[in-house]
Short mmCIF file of C-alpha atoms (C1' of nucleotides) in Angstrom, two decimals:
data_model
loop_
_atom_site.label_atom_id
_atom_site.label_comp_id
_atom_site.label_asym_id
_atom_site.label_seq_id
_atom_site.Cartn_x
_atom_site.Cartn_y
_atom_site.Cartn_z
CA UNK A 1 8.11 1.41 49.62
CA UNK A 2 9.12 4.58 47.97
CA UNK A 3 10.84 3.09 44.99
CA UNK A 4 9.06 1.74 41.96
CA UNK A 5 8.56 -1.99 42.11
CA UNK A 6 11.59 -3.98 40.89
CA UNK A 7 11.25 -5.71 37.45
CA UNK A 8 12.64 -8.57 36.51
CA UNK A 9 15.62 -8.27 33.83
CA UNK A 10 14.03 -9.90 31.22
CA UNK A 11 11.50 -6.74 31.07
CA UNK A 12 14.25 -3.76 30.89
CA UNK A 13 15.05 -2.05 27.51
CA UNK A 14 18.69 -1.95 28.84
CA UNK A 15 19.30 -5.71 29.31
CA UNK A 16 17.14 -6.56 26.72
CA UNK A 17 18.65 -8.94 23.84
CA UNK A 18 16.26 -7.34 21.25
CA UNK A 19 17.39 -3.97 21.90
CA UNK A 20 19.51 -3.47 18.93
CA UNK A 21 16.50 -4.18 16.62
CA UNK A 22 13.90 -2.27 18.55
CA UNK A 23 16.03 0.83 19.61
CA UNK A 24 18.61 2.98 18.27
CA UNK A 25 21.98 1.81 19.07
CA UNK A 26 23.74 4.74 20.05
CA UNK A 27 21.93 5.26 23.33
CA UNK A 28 23.75 6.93 26.30
CA UNK A 29 23.26 5.15 29.24
CA UNK A 30 21.09 8.12 30.81
CA UNK A 31 18.92 7.51 27.85
CA UNK A 32 18.58 3.99 28.53
CA UNK A 33 17.99 4.35 31.99
CA UNK A 34 15.09 7.05 31.30
CA UNK A 35 13.78 4.29 28.49
CA UNK A 36 13.68 1.64 31.28
CA UNK A 37 11.56 3.89 33.28
CA UNK A 38 8.97 4.47 30.55
CA UNK A 39 9.02 0.91 29.28
CA UNK A 40 7.57 -0.98 32.66
CA UNK A 41 5.21 -3.13 31.69
CA UNK A 42 4.70 -6.17 29.61
CA UNK A 43 1.60 -7.83 28.17
CA UNK A 44 1.19 -11.24 27.43
CA UNK A 45 -1.62 -11.99 24.36
CA UNK A 46 -3.11 -15.35 23.95
CA UNK A 47 -3.20 -16.93 20.38
CA UNK A 48 -5.83 -15.36 18.47
CA UNK A 49 -6.78 -12.65 21.06
CA UNK A 50 -6.30 -8.96 20.20
CA UNK A 51 -3.69 -6.86 21.26
CA UNK A 52 -5.75 -3.73 20.14
CA UNK A 53 -8.82 -3.30 18.02
CA UNK A 54 -9.65 -1.07 15.22
CA UNK A 55 -11.45 2.02 16.59
CA UNK A 56 -9.91 1.34 20.01
CA UNK A 57 -8.71 4.52 21.53
CA UNK A 58 -4.69 4.91 21.27
CA UNK A 59 -2.43 5.04 24.10
CA UNK A 60 0.38 3.33 23.56
CA UNK A 61 3.00 2.17 21.05
CA UNK A 62 4.15 -1.54 21.44
CA UNK A 63 7.20 -3.77 20.70
CA UNK A 64 6.79 -7.53 20.01
CA UNK A 65 9.09 -9.29 22.68
CA UNK A 66 8.07 -12.75 22.05
CA UNK A 67 5.86 -14.31 19.69
CA UNK A 68 4.06 -12.89 16.58
CA UNK A 69 1.47 -10.71 15.44
CA UNK A 70 -0.83 -10.06 12.38
CA UNK A 71 -2.18 -6.71 11.65
CA UNK A 72 -5.31 -6.31 10.07
CA UNK A 73 -7.55 -3.71 8.50
CA UNK A 74 -11.40 -4.28 7.92
CA UNK A 75 -13.66 -3.40 5.03
CA UNK A 76 -17.38 -3.18 5.63
CA UNK A 77 -18.74 -6.65 6.10
CA UNK A 78 -16.00 -8.61 7.27
CA UNK A 79 -13.66 -8.37 4.28
CA UNK A 80 -10.35 -8.19 5.91
CA UNK A 81 -6.87 -7.39 4.59
CA UNK A 82 -3.79 -8.52 6.80
CA UNK A 83 -1.22 -5.40 6.50
CA UNK A 84 1.28 -7.06 8.19
CA UNK A 85 3.10 -9.90 10.33
CA UNK A 86 5.18 -8.70 13.04
CA UNK A 87 8.02 -10.68 14.83
CA UNK A 88 10.19 -9.73 17.80
CA UNK A 89 11.60 -6.56 17.83
CA UNK A 90 9.08 -5.26 15.63
CA UNK A 91 6.52 -2.17 16.35
CA UNK A 92 3.04 -1.97 16.48
CA UNK A 93 0.42 0.54 16.72
CA UNK A 94 1.74 3.16 14.85
CA UNK A 95 -1.44 3.91 12.89
CA UNK A 96 -3.00 5.12 16.10
CA UNK A 97 -0.93 8.24 16.43
CA UNK A 98 -2.64 10.18 13.53
CA UNK A 99 -6.08 10.34 15.12
CA UNK A 100 -5.38 9.28 18.24
CA UNK A 101 -7.69 6.14 17.51
CA UNK A 102 -6.59 2.67 16.19
CA UNK A 103 -7.46 2.28 12.42
CA UNK A 104 -6.20 -1.48 12.71
CA UNK A 105 -6.15 -4.62 14.88
CA UNK A 106 -3.41 -6.58 15.77
CA UNK A 107 -4.27 -10.24 16.55
CA UNK A 108 -1.65 -12.95 18.11
CA UNK A 109 -0.75 -15.70 15.85
CA UNK A 110 0.71 -17.62 18.94
CA UNK A 111 1.20 -16.70 22.78
CA UNK A 112 2.75 -13.80 22.78
CA UNK A 113 4.28 -10.95 24.88
CA UNK A 114 4.91 -7.20 23.79
CA UNK A 115 6.75 -4.30 25.52
CA UNK A 116 4.33 -1.44 26.20
CA UNK A 117 5.49 1.86 25.40
CA UNK A 118 3.05 4.69 26.70
CA UNK A 119 3.28 7.41 23.93
CA UNK A 120 2.58 10.40 25.84
CA UNK A 121 5.53 9.35 28.02
CA UNK A 122 7.75 8.46 24.89
CA UNK A 123 6.82 12.03 23.35
CA UNK A 124 8.36 13.54 26.68
CA UNK A 125 11.24 11.15 26.17
CA UNK A 126 11.78 12.44 22.65
CA UNK A 127 11.91 15.64 23.44
CA UNK A 128 15.06 15.26 25.86
CA UNK A 129 16.50 12.89 23.53
CA UNK A 130 17.39 13.94 19.68
CA UNK A 131 18.30 10.30 19.16
CA UNK A 132 15.03 8.70 20.38
CA UNK A 133 12.98 11.54 18.66
CA UNK A 134 14.87 10.35 15.54
CA UNK A 135 14.48 7.07 16.07
CA UNK A 136 10.41 7.29 16.45
CA UNK A 137 10.44 9.57 13.14
CA UNK A 138 12.57 6.50 11.58
CA UNK A 139 10.00 3.77 13.04
CA UNK A 140 6.96 5.89 11.43
CA UNK A 141 8.97 6.61 8.10
CA UNK A 142 9.91 2.98 7.87
CA UNK A 143 6.43 1.73 8.27
CA UNK A 144 5.34 4.21 5.30
CA UNK A 145 8.51 2.57 3.23
CA UNK A 146 7.38 -1.06 4.00
CA UNK A 147 3.73 -0.39 2.95
CA UNK A 148 4.97 1.22 -0.25
CA UNK A 149 6.59 -1.69 -1.33
CA UNK A 150 3.75 -3.82 -0.01
CA UNK A 151 1.65 -1.98 -2.42
CA UNK A 152 4.21 -2.70 -5.16
CA UNK A 153 3.64 -6.16 -4.50
CA UNK A 154 -0.02 -6.09 -4.38
CA UNK A 155 -0.25 -3.80 -7.49
CA UNK A 156 2.33 -5.35 -9.93
CA UNK A 157 3.35 -8.88 -9.17
CA UNK A 158 1.94 -12.29 -9.95
CA UNK A 159 1.03 -14.58 -7.26
CA UNK A 160 4.08 -16.64 -7.63
CA UNK A 161 6.21 -13.57 -7.25
CA UNK A 162 4.51 -12.59 -4.25
CA UNK A 163 4.94 -15.81 -2.24
CA UNK A 164 8.53 -15.74 -3.29
CA UNK A 165 8.95 -12.23 -2.44
CA UNK A 166 7.24 -13.03 1.20
CA UNK A 167 9.39 -15.67 1.90
CA UNK A 168 12.31 -13.95 1.27
CA UNK A 169 11.22 -11.06 3.50
CA UNK A 170 10.51 -13.06 6.06
CA UNK A 171 13.83 -15.11 5.66
CA UNK A 172 15.81 -11.62 6.10
CA UNK A 173 14.03 -10.55 8.82
CA UNK A 174 14.76 -13.86 10.60
CA UNK A 175 18.19 -13.78 9.72
CA UNK A 176 18.47 -10.10 11.25
CA UNK A 177 17.12 -11.45 14.47
CA UNK A 178 19.76 -14.11 14.88
CA UNK A 179 17.53 -16.88 13.26
CA UNK A 180 17.98 -19.40 10.42
CA UNK A 181 16.89 -17.58 7.13
CA UNK A 182 17.24 -21.01 5.76
CA UNK A 183 14.51 -22.94 7.86
CA UNK A 184 11.59 -21.58 9.74
CA UNK A 185 8.36 -21.88 10.91
CA UNK A 186 5.05 -19.93 10.07
CA UNK A 187 2.86 -19.00 12.60
CA UNK A 188 0.13 -17.89 10.08
CA UNK A 189 -2.16 -20.32 8.40
CA UNK A 190 -2.20 -20.20 4.19
CA UNK A 191 -5.29 -18.26 4.38
CA UNK A 192 -3.51 -15.11 6.46
CA UNK A 193 -0.93 -15.41 4.25
CA UNK A 194 -3.31 -15.40 1.36
CA UNK A 195 -4.85 -12.31 2.59
CA UNK A 196 -1.87 -10.71 3.30
CA UNK A 197 -0.62 -11.14 -0.46
CA UNK A 198 -3.96 -10.43 -1.78
CA UNK A 199 -4.89 -14.10 -3.42
CA UNK A 200 -6.64 -17.15 -2.34
CA UNK A 201 -5.30 -19.65 0.32
CA UNK A 202 -5.75 -22.39 -2.50
CA UNK A 203 -3.48 -20.39 -4.52
CA UNK A 204 -0.90 -19.98 -1.84
CA UNK A 205 -1.02 -23.48 -1.54
CA UNK A 206 -0.55 -24.26 -5.39
CA UNK A 207 2.39 -21.93 -5.42
CA UNK A 208 4.20 -23.97 -2.45
CA UNK A 209 3.71 -27.01 -4.63
CA UNK A 210 5.08 -25.08 -7.54
CA UNK A 211 8.07 -23.94 -5.62
CA UNK A 212 8.50 -27.61 -4.39
CA UNK A 213 8.08 -29.08 -7.63
CA UNK A 214 10.78 -26.63 -9.03
CA UNK A 215 13.35 -27.24 -6.14
CA UNK A 216 13.18 -23.74 -4.82
CA UNK A 217 11.36 -24.67 -1.10
CA UNK A 218 10.93 -27.52 0.69
CA UNK A 219 7.64 -26.80 2.60
CA UNK A 220 6.34 -29.52 5.18
CA UNK A 221 3.18 -28.10 6.57
CA UNK A 222 4.12 -24.65 8.73
CA UNK A 223 7.93 -25.64 8.23
CA UNK A 224 9.53 -24.03 5.55
CA UNK A 225 13.04 -24.57 4.20
CA UNK A 226 14.43 -22.59 1.62
CA UNK A 227 16.45 -24.26 -0.84
CA UNK A 228 17.04 -21.96 -3.38
CA UNK A 229 17.06 -18.19 -2.69
CA UNK A 230 18.35 -17.06 -5.43
CA UNK A 231 15.73 -19.02 -7.51
CA UNK A 232 13.47 -17.53 -5.42
CA UNK A 233 14.35 -13.83 -6.01
CA UNK A 234 14.93 -14.41 -9.87
CA UNK A 235 11.22 -15.16 -9.96
CA UNK B 1 19.93 44.83 3.82
CA UNK B 2 19.94 43.27 7.55
CA UNK B 3 16.80 41.96 6.93
CA UNK B 4 15.82 38.77 5.13
CA UNK B 5 14.75 39.46 1.65
CA UNK B 6 11.15 40.42 1.58
CA UNK B 7 8.77 37.38 0.35
CA UNK B 8 5.44 38.02 -1.77
CA UNK B 9 2.71 37.34 0.50
CA UNK B 10 1.47 34.18 -1.46
CA UNK B 11 4.74 32.36 -0.26
CA UNK B 12 3.77 32.79 3.60
CA UNK B 13 2.03 29.98 5.61
CA UNK B 14 0.45 32.91 7.86
CA UNK B 15 -1.36 34.25 4.58
CA UNK B 16 -1.70 31.16 2.65
CA UNK B 17 -5.34 29.84 1.79
CA UNK B 18 -3.84 26.62 2.38
CA UNK B 19 -2.75 26.66 5.79
CA UNK B 20 -5.95 25.09 7.18
CA UNK B 21 -5.07 21.84 4.93
CA UNK B 22 -1.87 22.10 5.58
CA UNK B 23 -0.68 22.66 9.07
CA UNK B 24 -2.55 22.26 12.53
CA UNK B 25 -5.59 24.87 12.80
CA UNK B 26 -4.23 26.00 16.33
CA UNK B 27 -1.02 27.67 15.88
CA UNK B 28 -0.29 30.59 17.71
CA UNK B 29 0.89 33.57 15.98
CA UNK B 30 4.31 33.40 17.28
CA UNK B 31 4.45 29.59 16.00
CA UNK B 32 3.06 30.81 12.71
CA UNK B 33 5.87 33.44 12.52
CA UNK B 34 8.15 30.69 13.13
CA UNK B 35 6.88 28.69 10.47
CA UNK B 36 7.14 31.67 7.94
CA UNK B 37 11.13 32.09 8.30
CA UNK B 38 11.44 28.49 8.22
CA UNK B 39 9.00 27.91 4.62
CA UNK B 40 10.69 30.70 3.00
CA UNK B 41 11.29 28.91 -0.55
CA UNK B 42 8.95 27.34 -3.43
CA UNK B 43 9.92 25.59 -6.19
CA UNK B 44 8.33 25.45 -9.44
CA UNK B 45 8.45 21.92 -10.99
CA UNK B 46 7.30 21.54 -14.76
CA UNK B 47 5.03 18.73 -15.79
CA UNK B 48 6.75 15.53 -16.35
CA UNK B 49 9.64 16.64 -14.03
CA UNK B 50 10.67 15.23 -10.94
CA UNK B 51 10.52 17.00 -7.42
CA UNK B 52 12.76 14.54 -6.18
CA UNK B 53 14.06 11.13 -7.31
CA UNK B 54 14.48 7.52 -5.62
CA UNK B 55 17.81 7.40 -4.05
CA UNK B 56 18.41 10.89 -3.88
CA UNK B 57 19.27 12.61 -0.39
CA UNK B 58 16.53 13.75 2.43
CA UNK B 59 16.69 17.12 2.98
CA UNK B 60 13.43 18.48 3.43
CA UNK B 61 9.63 17.70 3.16
CA UNK B 62 7.17 19.47 0.65
CA UNK B 63 3.72 20.49 0.60
CA UNK B 64 2.07 20.98 -2.77
CA UNK B 65 1.06 24.42 -3.18
CA UNK B 66 -0.28 24.40 -6.84
CA UNK B 67 -0.44 21.81 -9.31
CA UNK B 68 -0.16 18.06 -8.74
CA UNK B 69 2.16 15.22 -8.59
CA UNK B 70 2.20 11.63 -8.43
CA UNK B 71 4.83 9.22 -6.51
CA UNK B 72 6.13 6.19 -7.89
CA UNK B 73 8.17 3.08 -6.55
CA UNK B 74 10.59 1.28 -8.64
CA UNK B 75 10.77 -2.32 -9.36
CA UNK B 76 13.98 -3.90 -11.03
CA UNK B 77 13.74 -3.35 -14.48
CA UNK B 78 11.37 -0.44 -14.51
CA UNK B 79 8.19 -2.05 -13.38
CA UNK B 80 6.81 0.74 -11.19
CA UNK B 81 3.65 1.17 -8.85
CA UNK B 82 2.09 4.47 -8.38
CA UNK B 83 1.83 5.05 -4.22
CA UNK B 84 -0.43 7.94 -4.61
CA UNK B 85 -1.27 11.64 -6.06
CA UNK B 86 -0.90 14.59 -4.34
CA UNK B 87 -3.03 17.63 -4.73
CA UNK B 88 -2.66 21.27 -3.16
CA UNK B 89 -2.35 21.23 0.48
CA UNK B 90 -0.75 17.23 0.80
CA UNK B 91 2.59 16.73 1.90
CA UNK B 92 5.44 15.25 -0.27
CA UNK B 93 8.46 13.35 0.95
CA UNK B 94 7.70 11.53 4.33
CA UNK B 95 9.32 8.54 2.89
CA UNK B 96 12.70 9.89 3.35
CA UNK B 97 12.80 10.49 7.12
CA UNK B 98 13.58 6.91 7.46
CA UNK B 99 16.88 6.00 6.06
CA UNK B 100 17.97 9.80 4.78
CA UNK B 101 17.07 8.77 1.18
CA UNK B 102 13.98 9.01 -0.72
CA UNK B 103 12.55 5.35 -1.83
CA UNK B 104 9.71 7.06 -4.00
CA UNK B 105 10.03 9.70 -6.45
CA UNK B 106 7.54 12.59 -6.88
CA UNK B 107 6.73 13.54 -10.51
CA UNK B 108 4.65 16.36 -11.44
CA UNK B 109 1.73 15.84 -13.43
CA UNK B 110 1.21 19.58 -14.76
CA UNK B 111 3.25 22.50 -14.01
CA UNK B 112 3.20 22.85 -10.19
CA UNK B 113 4.66 24.64 -7.04
CA UNK B 114 5.74 23.34 -3.63
CA UNK B 115 6.67 24.76 -0.30
CA UNK B 116 9.93 23.55 1.17
CA UNK B 117 10.13 22.79 4.57
CA UNK B 118 13.54 21.90 5.21
CA UNK B 119 13.66 18.99 7.82
CA UNK B 120 15.96 19.74 10.09
CA UNK B 121 14.65 23.46 10.88
CA UNK B 122 11.25 21.71 11.06
CA UNK B 123 12.64 19.53 13.89
CA UNK B 124 13.79 22.40 15.56
CA UNK B 125 10.49 23.85 15.19
CA UNK B 126 8.59 20.85 16.51
CA UNK B 127 10.92 20.82 19.47
CA UNK B 128 9.46 23.89 20.56
CA UNK B 129 6.15 23.83 19.49
CA UNK B 130 4.18 20.78 20.81
CA UNK B 131 1.73 21.51 18.51
CA UNK B 132 3.82 21.40 15.81
CA UNK B 133 5.16 18.25 16.84
CA UNK B 134 1.97 16.51 17.16
CA UNK B 135 1.05 17.69 13.75
CA UNK B 136 4.19 16.21 12.33
CA UNK B 137 3.49 12.98 13.84
CA UNK B 138 0.00 12.90 12.72
CA UNK B 139 1.11 13.87 9.22
CA UNK B 140 3.34 10.53 9.00
CA UNK B 141 0.59 8.31 11.06
CA UNK B 142 -1.84 9.59 8.41
CA UNK B 143 0.25 8.47 5.66
CA UNK B 144 0.66 4.79 7.24
CA UNK B 145 -3.37 4.91 7.55
CA UNK B 146 -3.93 6.01 4.03
CA UNK B 147 -1.36 3.29 2.80
CA UNK B 148 -3.18 0.93 4.61
CA UNK B 149 -6.44 1.61 3.09
CA UNK B 150 -4.92 1.54 -0.38
CA UNK B 151 -3.19 -1.92 0.80
CA UNK B 152 -7.05 -2.80 1.47
CA UNK B 153 -8.01 -1.70 -2.07
CA UNK B 154 -5.59 -3.33 -3.82
CA UNK B 155 -5.69 -6.65 -1.82
CA UNK B 156 -9.16 -7.45 -2.11
CA UNK B 157 -11.12 -5.10 -4.64
CA UNK B 158 -12.26 -6.02 -8.17
CA UNK B 159 -11.50 -3.78 -10.86
CA UNK B 160 -14.91 -1.71 -10.53
CA UNK B 161 -14.50 -1.11 -7.02
CA UNK B 162 -10.95 -0.14 -7.25
CA UNK B 163 -11.79 2.83 -9.92
CA UNK B 164 -15.23 3.91 -7.68
CA UNK B 165 -13.15 4.27 -4.45
CA UNK B 166 -10.62 6.13 -6.37
CA UNK B 167 -13.28 8.85 -7.74
CA UNK B 168 -14.93 8.83 -4.21
CA UNK B 169 -11.42 9.37 -2.67
CA UNK B 170 -10.46 12.11 -5.12
CA UNK B 171 -13.77 13.86 -5.02
CA UNK B 172 -13.73 13.90 -1.08
CA UNK B 173 -10.29 15.40 -1.37
CA UNK B 174 -11.45 17.96 -3.64
CA UNK B 175 -14.45 18.95 -1.68
CA UNK B 176 -12.27 19.41 1.58
CA UNK B 177 -10.52 21.94 -0.68
CA UNK B 178 -13.23 23.89 -1.61
CA UNK B 179 -13.24 22.63 -4.66
CA UNK B 180 -16.27 20.81 -6.61
CA UNK B 181 -16.52 17.30 -5.33
CA UNK B 182 -19.01 16.42 -8.22
CA UNK B 183 -16.86 17.62 -11.30
CA UNK B 184 -13.38 17.81 -11.55
CA UNK B 185 -10.59 17.30 -13.91
CA UNK B 186 -8.10 14.54 -14.07
CA UNK B 187 -4.68 15.54 -14.39
CA UNK B 188 -3.32 11.74 -14.74
CA UNK B 189 -3.62 9.70 -17.76
CA UNK B 190 -5.54 6.53 -17.59
CA UNK B 191 -2.16 4.42 -17.56
CA UNK B 192 -1.08 6.02 -14.19
CA UNK B 193 -4.49 5.67 -12.62
CA UNK B 194 -3.99 1.85 -13.62
CA UNK B 195 -0.57 1.57 -12.21
CA UNK B 196 -1.91 3.50 -8.72
CA UNK B 197 -4.85 0.83 -8.89
CA UNK B 198 -2.98 -2.27 -9.82
CA UNK B 199 -4.98 -2.63 -12.92
CA UNK B 200 -4.36 -2.12 -16.80
CA UNK B 201 -5.03 0.99 -18.57
CA UNK B 202 -7.59 -0.61 -21.06
CA UNK B 203 -9.64 -2.03 -17.91
CA UNK B 204 -9.69 1.70 -16.12
CA UNK B 205 -11.18 2.77 -19.67
CA UNK B 206 -13.73 -0.13 -19.85
CA UNK B 207 -14.79 0.66 -15.94
CA UNK B 208 -15.22 4.41 -16.89
CA UNK B 209 -17.32 3.17 -19.92
CA UNK B 210 -19.42 1.03 -17.77
CA UNK B 211 -20.05 3.73 -15.07
CA UNK B 212 -21.12 5.72 -17.96
CA UNK B 213 -23.61 3.10 -19.13
CA UNK B 214 -25.13 2.46 -15.62
CA UNK B 215 -25.30 6.61 -15.11
CA UNK B 216 -23.10 6.76 -12.26
CA UNK B 217 -20.55 9.01 -14.03
CA UNK B 218 -20.16 10.93 -16.97
CA UNK B 219 -16.68 10.95 -18.14
CA UNK B 220 -15.31 13.07 -20.78
CA UNK B 221 -12.01 12.28 -21.38
CA UNK B 222 -10.25 13.76 -18.29
CA UNK B 223 -13.12 15.61 -17.18
CA UNK B 224 -15.19 13.77 -14.85
CA UNK B 225 -18.73 14.41 -13.43
CA UNK B 226 -20.23 12.15 -10.87
CA UNK B 227 -23.66 11.55 -11.36
CA UNK B 228 -24.43 9.07 -8.61
CA UNK B 229 -21.87 8.84 -5.55
CA UNK B 230 -24.24 6.70 -3.56
CA UNK B 231 -24.38 4.47 -6.55
CA UNK B 232 -20.50 4.53 -6.67
CA UNK B 233 -20.08 4.07 -2.89
CA UNK B 234 -22.52 0.53 -3.32
CA UNK B 235 -20.33 -1.15 -5.46
"C1'" DC C 1 -9.87 -42.12 19.24
"C1'" DG C 2 -13.04 -39.23 16.70
"C1'" DA C 3 -13.92 -34.55 15.08
"C1'" DA C 4 -12.90 -30.11 13.66
"C1'" DG C 5 -9.97 -27.35 11.11
"C1'" DA C 6 -6.20 -27.13 7.96
"C1'" DC C 7 -4.10 -28.21 3.58
"C1'" DT C 8 -3.65 -30.07 -0.91
"C1'" DT C 9 -5.42 -31.11 -5.36
"C1'" DG C 10 -8.57 -31.25 -9.35
"C1'" DA C 11 -12.24 -29.28 -12.53
"C1'" DT C 12 -14.43 -25.57 -13.89
"C1'" DC C 13 -15.60 -20.53 -14.24
"C1'" DA C 14 -15.05 -15.39 -14.10
"C1'" DG C 15 -12.65 -11.08 -14.36
"C1'" DA C 16 -8.75 -9.04 -16.08
"C1'" DT C 17 -4.82 -8.96 -19.41
"C1'" DT C 18 -2.92 -8.88 -23.93
"C1'" DC C 19 -3.23 -7.88 -28.54
"C1'" DA C 20 -5.06 -5.29 -32.05
"C1'" DA C 21 -7.45 -1.94 -34.58
"C1'" DT C 22 -9.96 2.13 -34.51
"C1'" DT C 23 -11.27 6.87 -32.74
"C1'" DC C 24 -10.15 11.06 -29.96
"C1'" DG C 25 -7.75 14.98 -28.99
"C1'" DC C 26 -4.10 18.16 -28.84
"C1'" DG C 27 0.07 20.83 -29.99
"C1'" DT C 28 2.88 21.79 -33.89
"C1'" DG C 29 4.29 23.46 -38.24
"C1'" DG C 30 3.50 24.46 -42.95
"C1'" DC D 1 -5.88 28.49 -40.07
"C1'" DC D 2 -5.82 24.05 -41.29
"C1'" DA D 3 -3.86 19.63 -41.90
"C1'" DC D 4 -0.89 16.46 -39.89
"C1'" DG D 5 1.01 13.48 -36.53
"C1'" DC D 6 1.68 11.59 -32.24
"C1'" DG D 7 -0.15 10.22 -27.86
"C1'" DA D 8 -4.22 9.09 -25.44
"C1'" DA D 9 -8.21 6.70 -25.03
"C1'" DT D 10 -11.91 3.29 -26.34
"C1'" DT D 11 -13.54 -0.71 -27.77
"C1'" DG D 12 -13.57 -6.10 -29.48
"C1'" DA D 13 -11.81 -10.80 -29.55
"C1'" DA D 14 -8.96 -14.13 -27.62
"C1'" DT D 15 -6.44 -15.88 -23.72
"C1'" DC D 16 -4.84 -16.62 -19.28
"C1'" DT D 17 -4.15 -16.37 -14.34
"C1'" DG D 18 -6.29 -16.59 -10.21
"C1'" DA D 19 -10.83 -17.46 -7.98
"C1'" DT D 20 -14.75 -20.88 -6.99
"C1'" DC D 21 -16.45 -25.35 -5.98
"C1'" DA D 22 -15.38 -29.54 -4.36
"C1'" DA D 23 -13.72 -33.86 -2.98
"C1'" DG D 24 -10.22 -35.67 -0.14
"C1'" DT D 25 -6.11 -36.03 3.18
"C1'" DC D 26 -3.26 -34.48 6.73
"C1'" DT D 27 -2.99 -32.21 11.68
"C1'" DT D 28 -4.00 -31.59 16.04
"C1'" DC D 29 -6.07 -31.35 20.11
"C1'" DG D 30 -10.00 -32.37 23.47
#
DNA sequence: CGAAGACTTGATCAGATTCAATTCGCGTGG
DNA sequence: CCACGCGAATTGAATCTGATCAAGTCTTCG
């Protein structure tokens, strides 16, 4: 066989339902074909396993296809900070471009799959396609902006405001992907939410209880129903 | 005059003493010449004035040439978070690439000058020069990494650890630019330090006093002398 | 069905904030 | 040139938010 092995349609960018989330919307069919030829591998990561670890060499960017991840940075002696949660359509690995080595690690919150985008080949495609180039810039800059607003959260907000902001942000991201923004399932544990928001797991739990008392949210373990988004936003 | 107006040597990348900090170290002389032709303007910003504001259109990246800046993101109703301090050789404006609009604003902490790097022209240069391309990627990714470690600071550290980390980080950056890492002048007020570290100005002041009692730092208003960097790192 | 892990809730404690009172430093104008 | 005045910084006391410790309940999964 001279041709590359045919892939299942599910692993093609050109037919992927997440394309609108993940890639620029105005790619030509020729650019899409090139993209297909780059992104020809997916990888399965089991719940709890690492997609990449800190200090591992950077070779590829990833896009979450199914499932979800957390990214964490480690401090000396095990203190860790969750720097983000990624759901389908969102990028992973942008931290590695800088030094060629990952500084954070990405752990699957459930059995998940990612698309693998070899960075060297992506660079070449970007060199040919101004649209892809722009998109890569935008992805990186977007990550910078996302982290800035997280710093705002960690630097200025109370525990109550942090959890409210977290829930509204998740809801918006689910909505953007066509899922319900009102009811969703948290794949992460209370401890991981706390570690993301800079508070302890007990505090997360107390704030959930408070939201329930105040009729803002109906938490049922990991199943969350948002009753009063305006109320949450007002906090 | 057919030729572009001659610039003073001080405004040329090719002769700039900060080039090693600001640009890739392995540029060819032809690449340097191209760089000179792009970065042909500097701008003065008075103490307290904005280099760019949130929501202003993004057109250029900037590099601090002299002086220093803070970048802040605003929340509804005036709550603000300082997301970074920039000293000579450091980039400004990377947040704007994403949406074409700045999300933070950059305020001069003292009378300062910046080099203006029009982003459209930089893109073109990057297209020609793989080294410049890599450098731009690295700048953006580096900002992502920097912000991650700041999130770690805001999410997991005590006030004492935050200030110690802040001082050591500044010291390292001054050293990298050939300034003393032991003694330096803080251009920002206690309030701004606090706003960066997610603590109140009184707490910053108390921590400075504590460091002085413990013989770690000799603070004299804004003049700082670091006595025991290992001790600071151990906190 | 039982055990381990995850979550909730209460009581107490500690670190940081808030409020307030001085003190210090610096630029301005008499 | 010095005094004045204002913003910045320091320090103390009271308060509060969130952390810690601990007990008990709920879930999940082998």
